[in-house]
Amino acid sequence: MPGYDVRVAVTVLVRPLDLFDIPSLGRYRRSVLALDSAAALTRGNLLAAGRLLAYLDPRHRLYTAVMEAGDVTCLGQIACRRGERVGRLVFVAPGGEVEQAAALYEHLAARAGQWHLPYLLAEVEEHCPLFQTLRLGGFATYAWQRIWTLPSGTPRAALTRSWQVLRGIHLPEAQSLYAQIVPPLLQPVEPWPQTGRGLVCRAETVSAWARVVAGPRGVWVQPLIHPDSDCAPEHLLALAWTLAPGGRRPVYLCVRSYQAWLEPLLEDLGALAGPRQAVMVKRLAVTQKVEQALPKMEKAWVKPAAPGAAYHFQGLNRHKQ
């Protein structure tokens, strides 16, 4: 009615994805908002039933939730990759309802906390409505990034041999490179170089390390390259050839803002730039109360030198006189 503010209470229910939800997933396939670039670019369909139900396997840290609020239904997923100590928001769907799904994000963050993860990470395009929603929900922007698609080409054979699997002998130099390049604020959420994970470009010393996520749809690479390195830019094409010979799969390069000097070099190579994304992080660590017994108090004795005691004794003396 005109002049009246009529509000209807809506019950919000957030629950784990169940088998009976599978038949209805098809309607969300074209409206998925990916928040994990590596998963989206390497795996393709994030709503595949096998991936959504992988949380039934205790070996996988993957969880999908459904939020129902009146006529609005949203899906969301978090994951934790093997060997990492940070949770990742993988996707939400449908993308048009992301501003109304605050309860869903809180539920997913709580589940990540149950996994004893200290941080939850999301990659959001800067003009996406979800950017502001996550900020209000406790996420902060730690860095910016852009995803580049590397061109396919045949590099010189000598360059392809410059990249090697990270081995134990390379580990101290790779970790030193990591400590020099990655800002201290991001080091708790950026994976640390580990033996057998990623590739290194080495001449006399390790001057580049590339973290690699490969899947059936493509290869996602995040390089850490020293500005004085001899491993750029032609070596990046060699890296793409090493990971996907003959260009059988696209190779994507994730360039964080602390490596922005690589972007002009990638443009010269003919790489295609994607939109700028915010790397948003929510701290999940909760301060825990520690019970500690108070020290036993000593008995207090009245000292004759105290002003009150002096007055008391003087009074007694006057009384006796």
Coordinates of C-alpha atoms in Angstrom, one line a residue:
M1 CA 0.0 0.0 0.0
P2 CA 1.2 3.5 -0.7
G3 CA 2.8 5.1 2.3
Y4 CA 3.6 1.8 4.1
D5 CA 6.9 -0.1 4.3
V6 CA 6.0 -3.7 3.8
R7 CA 8.8 -6.2 4.5
V8 CA 8.6 -9.9 4.3
A9 CA 10.9 -12.1 6.3
V10 CA 12.8 -14.6 4.2
T11 CA 14.2 -17.8 5.7
V12 CA 17.8 -18.4 4.6
L13 CA 19.0 -22.0 4.5
V14 CA 22.6 -23.0 3.6
R15 CA 23.3 -26.7 3.3
P16 CA 25.8 -29.1 1.7
L17 CA 25.1 -30.1 -1.9
D18 CA 23.2 -33.4 -2.1
L19 CA 22.5 -36.0 -4.8
F20 CA 19.0 -34.7 -5.5
D21 CA 20.6 -31.3 -6.5
I22 CA 22.5 -32.9 -9.5
P23 CA 19.6 -32.9 -12.0
S24 CA 19.1 -29.1 -11.6
L25 CA 22.7 -28.1 -12.1
G26 CA 22.4 -27.7 -15.8
R27 CA 20.5 -24.4 -15.6
Y28 CA 23.6 -22.8 -13.9
R29 CA 26.2 -23.9 -16.4
R30 CA 26.1 -20.6 -18.4
S31 CA 26.1 -18.4 -15.3
V32 CA 29.0 -19.7 -13.2
L33 CA 31.3 -17.0 -11.8
A34 CA 34.8 -18.5 -11.5
L35 CA 36.9 -17.3 -8.5
D36 CA 39.8 -19.6 -9.0
S37 CA 41.5 -18.9 -12.4
A38 CA 43.7 -22.0 -12.3
A39 CA 40.7 -24.4 -11.8
A40 CA 38.6 -22.6 -14.4
L41 CA 41.2 -22.5 -17.1
T42 CA 42.6 -26.0 -16.7
R43 CA 39.5 -28.1 -15.8
G44 CA 36.8 -26.4 -17.8
N45 CA 33.3 -27.2 -16.5
L46 CA 33.3 -26.4 -12.8
L47 CA 29.8 -27.8 -12.4
A48 CA 30.7 -31.4 -13.5
A49 CA 28.9 -33.8 -11.2
G50 CA 32.0 -35.8 -10.5
R51 CA 33.9 -32.7 -9.2
L52 CA 30.9 -31.4 -7.2
L53 CA 30.6 -34.7 -5.3
A54 CA 34.3 -35.3 -4.8
Y55 CA 33.8 -34.1 -1.2
L56 CA 32.4 -37.5 -0.5
D57 CA 36.0 -38.8 -0.8
P58 CA 37.9 -37.9 2.4
R59 CA 41.2 -37.6 0.4
H60 CA 39.9 -34.4 -1.3
R61 CA 39.3 -31.1 0.4
L62 CA 36.5 -29.9 -1.7
Y63 CA 33.1 -28.7 -0.5
T64 CA 30.0 -27.4 -2.3
A65 CA 27.1 -25.7 -0.6
V66 CA 23.6 -24.6 -1.6
M67 CA 21.9 -21.4 -0.3
E68 CA 18.1 -21.2 -0.5
A69 CA 16.5 -17.9 0.4
G70 CA 12.9 -17.5 -0.9
D71 CA 13.1 -17.6 -4.7
V72 CA 16.9 -17.2 -4.8
T73 CA 19.1 -20.3 -5.0
C74 CA 22.9 -20.1 -5.1
L75 CA 25.8 -22.6 -5.3
G76 CA 29.3 -22.0 -4.0
Q77 CA 32.4 -24.1 -3.7
I78 CA 35.7 -24.0 -1.8
A79 CA 38.8 -26.2 -2.2
C80 CA 42.2 -26.7 -0.8
R81 CA 44.9 -28.0 -3.1
R82 CA 47.3 -30.7 -1.9
G83 CA 50.3 -29.3 -0.2
E84 CA 48.7 -25.8 0.4
R85 CA 47.6 -24.2 3.6
V86 CA 45.0 -21.8 2.1
G87 CA 41.4 -22.4 1.1
R88 CA 40.1 -21.1 -2.3
L89 CA 36.7 -19.9 -3.3
V90 CA 36.3 -21.8 -6.6
F91 CA 33.0 -20.5 -8.0
V92 CA 29.5 -19.1 -7.2
A93 CA 26.5 -19.6 -9.3
P94 CA 24.4 -18.0 -10.7
G95 CA 26.6 -15.0 -11.2
G96 CA 23.6 -12.6 -11.2
E97 CA 22.8 -13.4 -7.5
V98 CA 26.2 -13.0 -6.0
E99 CA 25.3 -9.8 -4.1
Q100 CA 22.6 -11.6 -2.2
A101 CA 24.6 -14.6 -1.1
A102 CA 26.4 -13.2 2.0
A103 CA 25.2 -16.1 4.1
L104 CA 26.7 -18.5 1.6
Y105 CA 30.1 -16.9 1.8
E106 CA 30.0 -17.0 5.6
H107 CA 29.1 -20.7 5.5
L108 CA 31.9 -21.5 3.1
A109 CA 34.4 -19.5 5.3
A110 CA 33.2 -21.4 8.3
R111 CA 33.8 -24.8 6.6
A112 CA 37.3 -23.7 5.6
G113 CA 37.9 -22.9 9.3
Q114 CA 36.9 -26.4 10.2
W115 CA 39.7 -27.6 7.9
H116 CA 42.0 -25.5 10.2
L117 CA 43.0 -23.2 7.3
P118 CA 44.1 -19.7 8.3
Y119 CA 43.1 -18.0 5.0
L120 CA 40.4 -18.1 2.3
L121 CA 41.3 -16.6 -1.1
A122 CA 39.2 -15.5 -4.0
E123 CA 40.2 -13.9 -7.4
V124 CA 37.6 -11.4 -8.5
E125 CA 37.5 -9.0 -11.5
E126 CA 37.7 -5.5 -10.2
H127 CA 34.4 -4.4 -11.8
C128 CA 32.4 -7.4 -10.6
P129 CA 29.6 -6.7 -8.1
L130 CA 31.0 -9.5 -5.9
F131 CA 34.2 -7.4 -5.3
Q132 CA 32.3 -5.0 -2.9
T133 CA 30.2 -7.8 -1.4
L134 CA 33.4 -9.7 -0.4
R135 CA 35.0 -6.6 1.0
L136 CA 32.0 -6.1 3.3
G137 CA 32.3 -9.7 4.3
G138 CA 35.8 -9.4 5.6
F139 CA 37.9 -9.9 2.5
A140 CA 40.8 -7.6 1.8
T141 CA 42.7 -7.0 -1.5
Y142 CA 46.3 -8.3 -1.1
A143 CA 47.4 -7.9 -4.7
W144 CA 46.2 -7.6 -8.3
Q145 CA 46.8 -10.0 -11.1
R146 CA 46.2 -10.5 -14.9
I147 CA 46.0 -13.7 -16.8
W148 CA 47.9 -13.8 -20.1
T149 CA 47.4 -16.4 -22.9
L150 CA 50.8 -17.2 -24.3
P151 CA 51.1 -17.6 -28.1
S152 CA 52.0 -21.0 -29.6
G153 CA 55.4 -21.1 -31.3
T154 CA 58.5 -23.2 -31.7
P155 CA 61.4 -21.9 -29.6
R156 CA 65.0 -22.7 -30.0
A157 CA 65.9 -26.2 -28.6
A158 CA 68.5 -24.7 -26.3
L159 CA 65.8 -22.7 -24.5
T160 CA 63.6 -25.6 -23.9
R161 CA 66.4 -27.4 -22.0
S162 CA 66.7 -24.4 -19.7
W163 CA 63.7 -25.4 -17.7
Q164 CA 64.0 -28.3 -15.2
V165 CA 61.8 -29.9 -12.6
L166 CA 62.4 -28.4 -9.2
R167 CA 64.7 -30.9 -7.3
G168 CA 66.1 -30.9 -3.9
I169 CA 69.4 -29.4 -5.1
H170 CA 67.5 -26.4 -6.4
L171 CA 65.4 -25.9 -3.3
P172 CA 67.5 -23.4 -1.3
E173 CA 68.0 -21.1 -4.3
A174 CA 64.3 -21.3 -5.3
Q175 CA 63.2 -20.5 -1.8
S176 CA 65.6 -17.6 -1.6
L177 CA 64.2 -16.3 -4.9
Y178 CA 60.6 -16.6 -3.5
A179 CA 61.6 -14.6 -0.4
Q180 CA 63.1 -11.8 -2.5
I181 CA 60.1 -11.4 -4.8
V182 CA 56.9 -12.3 -3.0
P183 CA 55.9 -9.4 -0.5
P184 CA 55.8 -10.5 3.1
L185 CA 52.1 -9.8 3.3
L186 CA 51.5 -12.4 0.6
Q187 CA 53.9 -15.1 1.7
P188 CA 51.4 -16.8 4.1
V189 CA 49.0 -17.3 1.2
E190 CA 51.4 -18.0 -1.7
P191 CA 52.7 -21.6 -2.0
W192 CA 56.3 -22.1 -1.0
P193 CA 58.6 -23.9 -3.5
Q194 CA 58.7 -27.6 -2.8
T195 CA 60.7 -30.5 -4.3
G196 CA 59.0 -31.9 -7.4
R197 CA 56.5 -29.0 -7.7
G198 CA 57.0 -26.6 -10.6
L199 CA 59.9 -25.9 -12.9
V200 CA 63.1 -23.8 -12.5
C201 CA 65.1 -21.9 -15.0
R202 CA 68.7 -22.2 -14.1
A203 CA 71.9 -21.0 -15.7
E204 CA 74.6 -20.5 -12.9
T205 CA 71.9 -20.1 -10.3
V206 CA 68.1 -20.4 -10.1
S207 CA 66.7 -17.1 -11.5
A208 CA 63.1 -18.2 -12.2
W209 CA 60.6 -20.6 -10.7
A210 CA 57.2 -21.5 -12.2
R211 CA 54.3 -22.9 -10.3
V212 CA 52.3 -25.1 -12.6
V213 CA 48.7 -26.4 -12.5
A214 CA 47.8 -28.6 -15.5
G215 CA 44.4 -30.0 -16.6
P216 CA 42.6 -31.4 -19.6
R217 CA 41.7 -27.9 -20.9
G218 CA 45.0 -26.0 -20.4
V219 CA 48.0 -25.3 -18.3
W220 CA 48.1 -22.4 -15.8
V221 CA 51.5 -21.1 -14.8
Q222 CA 52.5 -18.5 -12.1
P223 CA 56.2 -17.5 -12.6
L224 CA 58.5 -15.9 -10.2
I225 CA 61.3 -14.3 -12.2
H226 CA 64.1 -12.1 -10.9
P227 CA 64.3 -8.7 -12.8
D228 CA 68.0 -9.4 -13.5
S229 CA 67.2 -12.9 -14.8
D230 CA 68.3 -14.2 -18.2
C231 CA 65.2 -16.4 -18.3
A232 CA 62.8 -13.9 -19.9
P233 CA 61.1 -13.2 -22.2
E234 CA 62.0 -15.8 -24.8
H235 CA 62.3 -18.5 -22.1
L236 CA 58.6 -18.0 -21.3
L237 CA 57.8 -19.3 -24.8
A238 CA 60.1 -22.2 -24.2
L239 CA 58.3 -22.8 -20.9
A240 CA 55.0 -23.0 -22.8
W241 CA 56.5 -25.4 -25.3
T242 CA 57.9 -27.6 -22.5
L243 CA 54.5 -27.8 -20.8
A244 CA 52.3 -28.2 -24.0
P245 CA 54.5 -29.3 -26.9
G246 CA 53.0 -28.3 -30.3
G247 CA 50.5 -26.0 -28.7
R248 CA 48.1 -28.9 -27.9
R249 CA 46.7 -27.1 -24.9
P250 CA 46.7 -23.3 -24.2
V251 CA 49.2 -22.0 -21.7
Y252 CA 48.1 -19.2 -19.3
L253 CA 50.5 -17.1 -17.4
C254 CA 49.3 -15.5 -14.1
V255 CA 51.2 -12.3 -13.5
R256 CA 50.8 -10.7 -10.0
S257 CA 51.2 -7.0 -9.4
Y258 CA 54.6 -7.5 -7.8
Q259 CA 55.8 -8.9 -11.2
A260 CA 54.1 -6.2 -13.3
W261 CA 57.4 -5.5 -15.1
L262 CA 56.7 -8.7 -17.1
E263 CA 53.6 -7.3 -18.8
P264 CA 55.3 -5.2 -21.5
L265 CA 57.5 -8.1 -22.4
L266 CA 54.5 -10.4 -22.8
E267 CA 52.9 -7.8 -25.0
D268 CA 56.0 -7.8 -27.2
L269 CA 55.7 -11.6 -27.4
G270 CA 52.1 -11.3 -28.7
A271 CA 50.5 -12.7 -25.5
L272 CA 46.8 -11.7 -24.9
A273 CA 45.9 -10.0 -21.7
G274 CA 42.8 -10.8 -19.6
P275 CA 40.9 -8.4 -17.3
R276 CA 42.5 -7.3 -14.1
Q277 CA 41.5 -9.3 -11.0
A278 CA 41.8 -8.6 -7.3
V279 CA 43.5 -11.3 -5.2
M280 CA 41.2 -11.1 -2.1
V281 CA 42.0 -12.8 1.2
K282 CA 39.9 -13.4 4.3
R283 CA 41.7 -14.2 7.5
L284 CA 40.1 -17.2 9.3
A285 CA 42.4 -17.5 12.3
V286 CA 40.5 -16.9 15.5
T287 CA 42.1 -15.7 18.7
Q288 CA 41.9 -18.5 21.3
K289 CA 41.5 -17.9 25.0
V290 CA 44.2 -19.5 27.1
E291 CA 43.2 -20.4 30.7
Q292 CA 45.9 -19.5 33.2
A293 CA 45.7 -19.6 37.0
L294 CA 46.2 -16.3 38.8
P295 CA 49.2 -16.3 41.2
K296 CA 48.3 -16.7 44.8
M297 CA 48.0 -13.3 46.6
E298 CA 50.2 -12.7 49.5
K299 CA 48.7 -11.7 52.9
A300 CA 48.7 -8.0 53.5
W301 CA 50.0 -6.8 56.9
V302 CA 49.5 -3.3 58.3
K303 CA 52.8 -1.5 58.5
P304 CA 53.3 0.8 61.5
A305 CA 54.9 3.4 59.3
A306 CA 51.7 3.8 57.2
P307 CA 49.7 7.1 57.9
G308 CA 46.6 5.2 58.9
A309 CA 48.4 3.1 61.4
A310 CA 50.2 6.1 62.9
Y311 CA 46.8 7.8 63.5
H312 CA 45.5 4.7 65.1
F313 CA 48.3 4.3 67.6
Q314 CA 48.2 8.0 68.5
G315 CA 44.5 7.6 69.3
L316 CA 45.2 4.7 71.5
N317 CA 47.9 6.7 73.4
R318 CA 45.5 9.6 73.9
H319 CA 42.9 7.2 75.2
K320 CA 45.3 5.8 77.7
Q321 CA 46.4 9.2 79.0

